[in-house]
Each structure stands twice: as C-alpha cells, then as structure tokens.
Amino acid sequence: VGVDPERSILFRQSEVHEHAELFALLGMATPLSWLERVPTYKGQIAELGEGIDTYGFLGYPLLQTADIVLYKATKVPVGQDQLPHLELAREVVRRMNHLYGPVFPEPQALLAEFPLVLGPDNRKMSKSYGNAVTLGMDDEEIDGLVMSMITDPQRVRRDIPGRPEVCNVFSWHRLFRAPQAEIDEVYRGCTTAELGCVQDKRDLAARVRDTIAPIRERRAALLADPERIDAILADGAERARAIAAPVLAEIKGAMGL
Ligand code: SF4
C-alpha cells in the first residue's frame, strides 16, 4: 500500500524553490488569454465563488507546467479533466522552445484506466467539492458517502429495472476492483429489478471499506512517526533539487539571465 519513497521521489514543492522560480519565468512568456481559456478556471470560479479569483489561481496551470518541465518529463499521468492543463503545458513548452531554443520536451498524457471518476453527487470527484473518498476515511464516513450516491434517475421505484450504464454506483464497483462475475451479477440484478439500489449500495460500501481499511492503517502508522515523514521529505527535496537546479540553470542561460 502506498508509494515507495525509494523508487519515487516524494517532496514538498515549497522546499524546492526552483518550482516557484520557473513558474515566474514561464509567466513572462505566456499570454494571459491562454490561461483564461482553461476550462477549469471559469468552471471552478462558478462552483467555488469569486474568493478564488486571484492571479495565483489563474496561473495555477502554469505552476503545474513548471512542475512537469522542471524534470523534463515526457509522460504525465493525468485524469481526463486535466487534459486541457496538459495541452496548455505543451503550448507553453512550444513557445519557450521557439523563443529560447529547444530546452524542454513536449509532455504527453498518460491516461489512467479510469480517467474520470465521479463523486457520489455525480460531479467530478474532488477534495474541493467535499465529495471524495479520502484515504483516511473511517467506515462510518464511507457508508455515509456511498449511501448518498445518486443512482439511475429513472429508477424511481424498486420494481423498475435500472440502467447500470448510467449509474455511478455501477462504475464504482469496477473502480474498486470487483471481480467480473460480481459485476455481471450486479448488471443482471439491476436490469431485471431483482437487486435494489439500497442493497447494491450496501454491497459497494463494504467493498470500499475493504479497500480503504489497509490504506488507512498504513497511513495511521506513518502519521504516528512524523520524524520518518520529515526525513523522507527532506531526502526527496534533495533528490528533486539535484534534477531541477541544472534544468532551471539551463533555461535561465537560454533566456540570457
Ligand atoms: S441497482 Fe445498483 S447499478 Fe442499478 S441503478 Fe441501483 S445502484 Fe445503480
């Protein structure tokens, strides 16, 4: 369970100042209109209110670009909703390379098996929307979240057959790795109205609880040892800086700074 700090570099972004510095440099070459047209910008302001309508929020996709290109990454694991951000990163890379010479490779998307996961309210699952399954959730919280899930809106009575293909509960069975035979059984039970939504959600909640429990325990064990976390992050920051510093120096040299 979890990410192995020996194989993957884990660090606090704020401890590697090269990210902030490259963010500022990229900002000098990026037209404002490119940032304003990123679809999540207007969408999230509409969802979360004008309080987040700041330069930092507008420029956030550019900071993500810095996070990628500082390591000359060629592949980036992203969800479907992040594709416009990656497209922006690619445009910025092309512009920087055109202006200052070929410093950065153009990053490509690496889409996951489930590129778009919806929360129980059928909106994109997101911590900001409070509709996410988090790794520290206890069983009661998981039950509450799963039992609140929106199902097939046409299935207003228990004896009406459902449509698993439009129901997020059904997608979550796959997301939480139900065996194919059980997925087939949910499909059959739903479409014949033998299976009710309440029962199906209870079964799903049990599956989510079983998935999260070992992660929650491992997380609790790590949190009980904050010195180990600090040591992992300090080591990660040093390893990240060893890669990032020469790349920042290279682009600054190309820019004549
Ligand atoms: S039985 Fe399951 S898959 Fe079918 S509509 Fe209800 S919750 Fe969705």
mmCIF file of N, CA and C in Angstrom, residues 54-135:
data_model
loop_
_atom_site.group_PDB
_atom_site.id
_atom_site.type_symbol
_atom_site.label_atom_id
_atom_site.label_comp_id
_atom_site.label_asym_id
_atom_site.label_seq_id
_atom_site.Cartn_x
_atom_site.Cartn_y
_atom_site.Cartn_z
ATOM 1 N N THR A 54 -8.047 34.820 -8.183
ATOM 2 C CA THR A 54 -6.791 35.528 -7.929
ATOM 3 C C THR A 54 -5.794 35.205 -9.039
ATOM 4 N N TYR A 55 -4.705 35.958 -9.064
ATOM 5 C CA TYR A 55 -3.647 35.662 -10.038
ATOM 6 C C TYR A 55 -3.085 34.259 -9.789
ATOM 7 N N GLY A 56 -2.911 33.906 -8.513
ATOM 8 C CA GLY A 56 -2.350 32.585 -8.187
ATOM 9 C C GLY A 56 -3.208 31.465 -8.747
ATOM 10 N N PHE A 57 -4.532 31.618 -8.641
ATOM 11 C CA PHE A 57 -5.426 30.573 -9.138
ATOM 12 C C PHE A 57 -5.418 30.538 -10.666
ATOM 13 N N LEU A 58 -5.449 31.729 -11.281
ATOM 14 C CA LEU A 58 -5.401 31.799 -12.741
ATOM 15 C C LEU A 58 -4.114 31.155 -13.268
ATOM 16 N N GLY A 59 -3.013 31.416 -12.553
ATOM 17 C CA GLY A 59 -1.710 30.926 -13.018
ATOM 18 C C GLY A 59 -1.408 29.499 -12.608
ATOM 19 N N TYR A 60 -2.312 28.873 -11.861
ATOM 20 C CA TYR A 60 -2.012 27.544 -11.338
ATOM 21 C C TYR A 60 -1.606 26.533 -12.421
ATOM 22 N N PRO A 61 -2.290 26.520 -13.599
ATOM 23 C CA PRO A 61 -1.847 25.567 -14.630
ATOM 24 C C PRO A 61 -0.407 25.821 -15.096
ATOM 25 N N LEU A 62 0.041 27.058 -14.931
ATOM 26 C CA LEU A 62 1.418 27.371 -15.304
ATOM 27 C C LEU A 62 2.402 26.817 -14.257
ATOM 28 N N LEU A 63 1.973 26.839 -13.001
ATOM 29 C CA LEU A 63 2.798 26.216 -11.964
ATOM 30 C C LEU A 63 2.873 24.707 -12.220
ATOM 31 N N GLN A 64 1.738 24.130 -12.649
ATOM 32 C CA GLN A 64 1.763 22.703 -12.991
ATOM 33 C C GLN A 64 2.724 22.452 -14.155
ATOM 34 N N THR A 65 2.747 23.399 -15.104
ATOM 35 C CA THR A 65 3.683 23.264 -16.234
ATOM 36 C C THR A 65 5.121 23.250 -15.712
ATOM 37 N N ALA A 66 5.401 24.169 -14.784
ATOM 38 C CA ALA A 66 6.749 24.213 -14.201
ATOM 39 C C ALA A 66 7.060 22.884 -13.502
ATOM 40 N N ASP A 67 6.066 22.343 -12.771
ATOM 41 C CA ASP A 67 6.271 21.063 -12.066
ATOM 42 C C ASP A 67 6.676 19.958 -13.043
ATOM 43 N N ILE A 68 6.126 20.022 -14.247
ATOM 44 C CA ILE A 68 6.395 18.965 -15.242
ATOM 45 C C ILE A 68 7.744 19.196 -15.921
ATOM 46 N N VAL A 69 7.918 20.427 -16.460
ATOM 47 C CA VAL A 69 9.069 20.621 -17.341
ATOM 48 C C VAL A 69 10.389 20.759 -16.574
ATOM 49 N N LEU A 70 10.287 21.072 -15.285
ATOM 50 C CA LEU A 70 11.495 21.164 -14.464
ATOM 51 C C LEU A 70 12.224 19.822 -14.411
ATOM 52 N N TYR A 71 11.498 18.748 -14.679
ATOM 53 C CA TYR A 71 12.095 17.400 -14.666
ATOM 54 C C TYR A 71 12.177 16.843 -16.075
ATOM 55 N N LYS A 72 11.917 17.719 -17.065
ATOM 56 C CA LYS A 72 11.921 17.309 -18.472
ATOM 57 C C LYS A 72 11.086 16.053 -18.676
ATOM 58 N N ALA A 73 9.938 16.013 -17.992
ATOM 59 C CA ALA A 73 9.078 14.826 -18.078
ATOM 60 C C ALA A 73 8.511 14.700 -19.494
ATOM 61 N N THR A 74 8.442 13.477 -19.981
ATOM 62 C CA THR A 74 7.869 13.236 -21.305
ATOM 63 C C THR A 74 6.482 12.620 -21.202
ATOM 64 N N LYS A 75 6.173 12.000 -20.028
ATOM 65 C CA LYS A 75 4.850 11.399 -19.831
ATOM 66 C C LYS A 75 4.302 11.874 -18.483
ATOM 67 N N VAL A 76 3.025 12.248 -18.473
ATOM 68 C CA VAL A 76 2.429 12.741 -17.229
ATOM 69 C C VAL A 76 1.134 11.972 -16.956
ATOM 70 N N PRO A 77 1.046 11.247 -15.820
ATOM 71 C CA PRO A 77 -0.208 10.551 -15.515
ATOM 72 C C PRO A 77 -1.272 11.564 -15.106
ATOM 73 N N VAL A 78 -2.351 11.651 -15.885
ATOM 74 C CA VAL A 78 -3.387 12.656 -15.597
ATOM 75 C C VAL A 78 -4.779 12.033 -15.727
ATOM 76 N N GLY A 79 -5.751 12.708 -15.111
ATOM 77 C CA GLY A 79 -7.153 12.375 -15.329
ATOM 78 C C GLY A 79 -7.650 13.182 -16.528
ATOM 79 N N GLN A 80 -8.812 12.762 -17.031
ATOM 80 C CA GLN A 80 -9.346 13.401 -18.234
ATOM 81 C C GLN A 80 -9.527 14.903 -18.065
ATOM 82 N N ASP A 81 -9.952 15.328 -16.850
ATOM 83 C CA ASP A 81 -10.222 16.750 -16.622
ATOM 84 C C ASP A 81 -8.945 17.576 -16.647
ATOM 85 N N GLN A 82 -7.797 16.905 -16.538
ATOM 86 C CA GLN A 82 -6.524 17.645 -16.538
ATOM 87 C C GLN A 82 -5.941 17.795 -17.940
ATOM 88 N N LEU A 83 -6.593 17.194 -18.937
ATOM 89 C CA LEU A 83 -6.031 17.241 -20.295
ATOM 90 C C LEU A 83 -5.847 18.680 -20.811
ATOM 91 N N PRO A 84 -6.830 19.593 -20.567
ATOM 92 C CA PRO A 84 -6.598 20.977 -21.025
ATOM 93 C C PRO A 84 -5.367 21.608 -20.366
ATOM 94 N N HIS A 85 -5.096 21.238 -19.099
ATOM 95 C CA HIS A 85 -3.912 21.782 -18.423
ATOM 96 C C HIS A 85 -2.643 21.275 -19.116
ATOM 97 N N LEU A 86 -2.677 20.002 -19.489
ATOM 98 C CA LEU A 86 -1.503 19.445 -20.150
ATOM 99 C C LEU A 86 -1.341 20.052 -21.546
ATOM 100 N N GLU A 87 -2.454 20.326 -22.197
ATOM 101 C CA GLU A 87 -2.388 20.946 -23.520
ATOM 102 C C GLU A 87 -1.751 22.339 -23.391
ATOM 103 N N LEU A 88 -2.138 23.048 -22.309
ATOM 104 C CA LEU A 88 -1.528 24.358 -22.069
ATOM 105 C C LEU A 88 -0.015 24.192 -21.855
ATOM 106 N N ALA A 89 0.359 23.185 -21.066
ATOM 107 C CA ALA A 89 1.786 22.945 -20.797
ATOM 108 C C ALA A 89 2.534 22.721 -22.119
ATOM 109 N N ARG A 90 1.913 21.958 -23.014
ATOM 110 C CA ARG A 90 2.562 21.682 -24.298
ATOM 111 C C ARG A 90 2.707 22.962 -25.128
ATOM 112 N N GLU A 91 1.680 23.803 -25.080
ATOM 113 C CA GLU A 91 1.751 25.071 -25.822
ATOM 114 C C GLU A 91 2.862 25.969 -25.266
ATOM 115 N N VAL A 92 2.930 26.009 -23.926
ATOM 116 C CA VAL A 92 3.954 26.852 -23.285
ATOM 117 C C VAL A 92 5.351 26.330 -23.639
ATOM 118 N N VAL A 93 5.495 24.996 -23.630
ATOM 119 C CA VAL A 93 6.787 24.399 -23.994
ATOM 120 C C VAL A 93 7.163 24.796 -25.424
ATOM 121 N N ARG A 94 6.193 24.708 -26.334
ATOM 122 C CA ARG A 94 6.487 25.061 -27.734
ATOM 123 C C ARG A 94 6.930 26.519 -27.835
ATOM 124 N N ARG A 95 6.244 27.367 -27.080
ATOM 125 C CA ARG A 95 6.586 28.800 -27.137
ATOM 126 C C ARG A 95 7.981 29.059 -26.545
ATOM 127 N N MET A 96 8.249 28.437 -25.391
ATOM 128 C CA MET A 96 9.571 28.632 -24.773
ATOM 129 C C MET A 96 10.666 28.132 -25.715
ATOM 130 N N ASN A 97 10.450 26.954 -26.316
ATOM 131 C CA ASN A 97 11.465 26.390 -27.217
ATOM 132 C C ASN A 97 11.639 27.261 -28.463
ATOM 133 N N HIS A 98 10.526 27.845 -28.918
ATOM 134 C CA HIS A 98 10.604 28.721 -30.096
ATOM 135 C C HIS A 98 11.396 29.994 -29.755
ATOM 136 N N LEU A 99 11.135 30.529 -28.562
ATOM 137 C CA LEU A 99 11.786 31.790 -28.179
ATOM 138 C C LEU A 99 13.245 31.604 -27.762
ATOM 139 N N TYR A 100 13.527 30.488 -27.051
ATOM 140 C CA TYR A 100 14.851 30.379 -26.411
ATOM 141 C C TYR A 100 15.656 29.147 -26.843
ATOM 142 N N GLY A 101 15.128 28.375 -27.773
ATOM 143 C CA GLY A 101 15.846 27.161 -28.187
ATOM 144 C C GLY A 101 15.266 25.935 -27.494
ATOM 145 N N PRO A 102 15.585 24.746 -28.029
ATOM 146 C CA PRO A 102 14.944 23.518 -27.540
ATOM 147 C C PRO A 102 15.463 23.079 -26.164
ATOM 148 N N VAL A 103 14.809 23.544 -25.133
ATOM 149 C CA VAL A 103 15.226 23.165 -23.766
ATOM 150 C C VAL A 103 14.325 22.053 -23.212
ATOM 151 N N PHE A 104 13.002 22.197 -23.449
ATOM 152 C CA PHE A 104 12.066 21.265 -22.798
ATOM 153 C C PHE A 104 11.428 20.303 -23.802
ATOM 154 N N PRO A 105 11.265 19.015 -23.427
ATOM 155 C CA PRO A 105 10.483 18.115 -24.286
ATOM 156 C C PRO A 105 8.994 18.389 -24.116
ATOM 157 N N GLU A 106 8.190 18.073 -25.139
ATOM 158 C CA GLU A 106 6.731 18.249 -25.022
ATOM 159 C C GLU A 106 6.142 17.071 -24.268
ATOM 160 N N PRO A 107 5.515 17.312 -23.118
ATOM 161 C CA PRO A 107 4.992 16.171 -22.332
ATOM 162 C C PRO A 107 3.725 15.585 -22.951
ATOM 163 N N GLN A 108 3.596 14.271 -22.852
ATOM 164 C CA GLN A 108 2.411 13.570 -23.358
ATOM 165 C C GLN A 108 1.583 13.065 -22.179
ATOM 166 N N ALA A 109 0.269 12.941 -22.414
ATOM 167 C CA ALA A 109 -0.618 12.440 -21.340
ATOM 168 C C ALA A 109 -0.516 10.926 -21.216
ATOM 169 N N LEU A 110 -0.585 10.462 -19.994
ATOM 170 C CA LEU A 110 -0.658 9.030 -19.714
ATOM 171 C C LEU A 110 -1.979 8.833 -18.969
ATOM 172 N N LEU A 111 -3.032 8.459 -19.719
ATOM 173 C CA LEU A 111 -4.361 8.365 -19.085
ATOM 174 C C LEU A 111 -4.491 7.078 -18.291
ATOM 175 N N ALA A 112 -5.100 7.181 -17.118
ATOM 176 C CA ALA A 112 -5.278 6.005 -16.271
ATOM 177 C C ALA A 112 -6.426 5.140 -16.811
ATOM 178 N N GLU A 113 -6.579 3.972 -16.207
ATOM 179 C CA GLU A 113 -7.659 3.069 -16.618
ATOM 180 C C GLU A 113 -9.016 3.728 -16.380
ATOM 181 N N PHE A 114 -9.097 4.541 -15.319
ATOM 182 C CA PHE A 114 -10.327 5.292 -15.038
ATOM 183 C C PHE A 114 -9.996 6.774 -15.122
ATOM 184 N N PRO A 115 -10.023 7.343 -16.343
ATOM 185 C CA PRO A 115 -9.543 8.720 -16.488
ATOM 186 C C PRO A 115 -10.470 9.762 -15.877
ATOM 187 N N LEU A 116 -11.748 9.393 -15.627
ATOM 188 C CA LEU A 116 -12.652 10.364 -14.997
ATOM 189 C C LEU A 116 -13.477 9.653 -13.935
ATOM 190 N N VAL A 117 -13.307 10.061 -12.680
ATOM 191 C CA VAL A 117 -14.052 9.437 -11.585
ATOM 192 C C VAL A 117 -15.035 10.463 -11.036
ATOM 193 N N LEU A 118 -16.305 10.085 -10.974
ATOM 194 C CA LEU A 118 -17.316 10.988 -10.431
ATOM 195 C C LEU A 118 -17.546 10.688 -8.950
ATOM 196 N N GLY A 119 -17.877 11.738 -8.202
ATOM 197 C CA GLY A 119 -18.196 11.570 -6.788
ATOM 198 C C GLY A 119 -19.638 11.099 -6.614
ATOM 199 N N PRO A 120 -20.093 10.925 -5.371
ATOM 200 C CA PRO A 120 -21.445 10.436 -5.122
ATOM 201 C C PRO A 120 -22.529 11.366 -5.677
ATOM 202 N N ASP A 121 -22.182 12.661 -5.856
ATOM 203 C CA ASP A 121 -23.160 13.621 -6.382
ATOM 204 C C ASP A 121 -23.073 13.741 -7.903
ATOM 205 N N ASN A 122 -22.310 12.843 -8.521
ATOM 206 C CA ASN A 122 -22.112 12.826 -9.981
ATOM 207 C C ASN A 122 -21.318 14.017 -10.508
ATOM 208 N N ARG A 123 -20.754 14.828 -9.596
ATOM 209 C CA ARG A 123 -19.811 15.840 -10.063
ATOM 210 C C ARG A 123 -18.428 15.192 -10.040
ATOM 211 N N LYS A 124 -17.465 15.826 -10.712
ATOM 212 C CA LYS A 124 -16.099 15.317 -10.675
ATOM 213 C C LYS A 124 -15.676 15.104 -9.213
ATOM 214 N N MET A 125 -15.067 13.958 -8.909
ATOM 215 C CA MET A 125 -14.644 13.744 -7.526
ATOM 216 C C MET A 125 -13.479 14.691 -7.219
ATOM 217 N N SER A 126 -13.630 15.453 -6.150
ATOM 218 C CA SER A 126 -12.609 16.450 -5.846
ATOM 219 C C SER A 126 -12.651 16.779 -4.357
ATOM 220 N N LYS A 127 -11.466 16.959 -3.791
ATOM 221 C CA LYS A 127 -11.401 17.336 -2.375
ATOM 222 C C LYS A 127 -12.104 18.676 -2.165
ATOM 223 N N SER A 128 -11.946 19.596 -3.171
ATOM 224 C CA SER A 128 -12.564 20.929 -3.019
ATOM 225 C C SER A 128 -14.077 20.839 -2.958
ATOM 226 N N TYR A 129 -14.673 19.842 -3.608
ATOM 227 C CA TYR A 129 -16.129 19.720 -3.603
ATOM 228 C C TYR A 129 -16.629 18.908 -2.404
ATOM 229 N N GLY A 130 -15.708 18.368 -1.612
ATOM 230 C CA GLY A 130 -16.106 17.566 -0.444
ATOM 231 C C GLY A 130 -16.832 16.282 -0.841
ATOM 232 N N ASN A 131 -16.557 15.759 -2.049
ATOM 233 C CA ASN A 131 -17.254 14.541 -2.485
ATOM 234 C C ASN A 131 -16.275 13.419 -2.800
ATOM 235 N N ALA A 132 -15.119 13.449 -2.134
ATOM 236 C CA ALA A 132 -14.078 12.472 -2.459
ATOM 237 C C ALA A 132 -13.996 11.373 -1.395
ATOM 238 N N VAL A 133 -13.602 10.193 -1.832
ATOM 239 C CA VAL A 133 -13.231 9.140 -0.883
ATOM 240 C C VAL A 133 -11.780 9.408 -0.516
ATOM 241 N N THR A 134 -11.541 9.748 0.742
ATOM 242 C CA THR A 134 -10.157 10.054 1.120
ATOM 243 C C THR A 134 -9.550 8.841 1.828
ATOM 244 N N LEU A 135 -8.222 8.785 1.819
ATOM 245 C CA LEU A 135 -7.556 7.568 2.282
ATOM 246 C C LEU A 135 -7.630 7.386 3.799
#
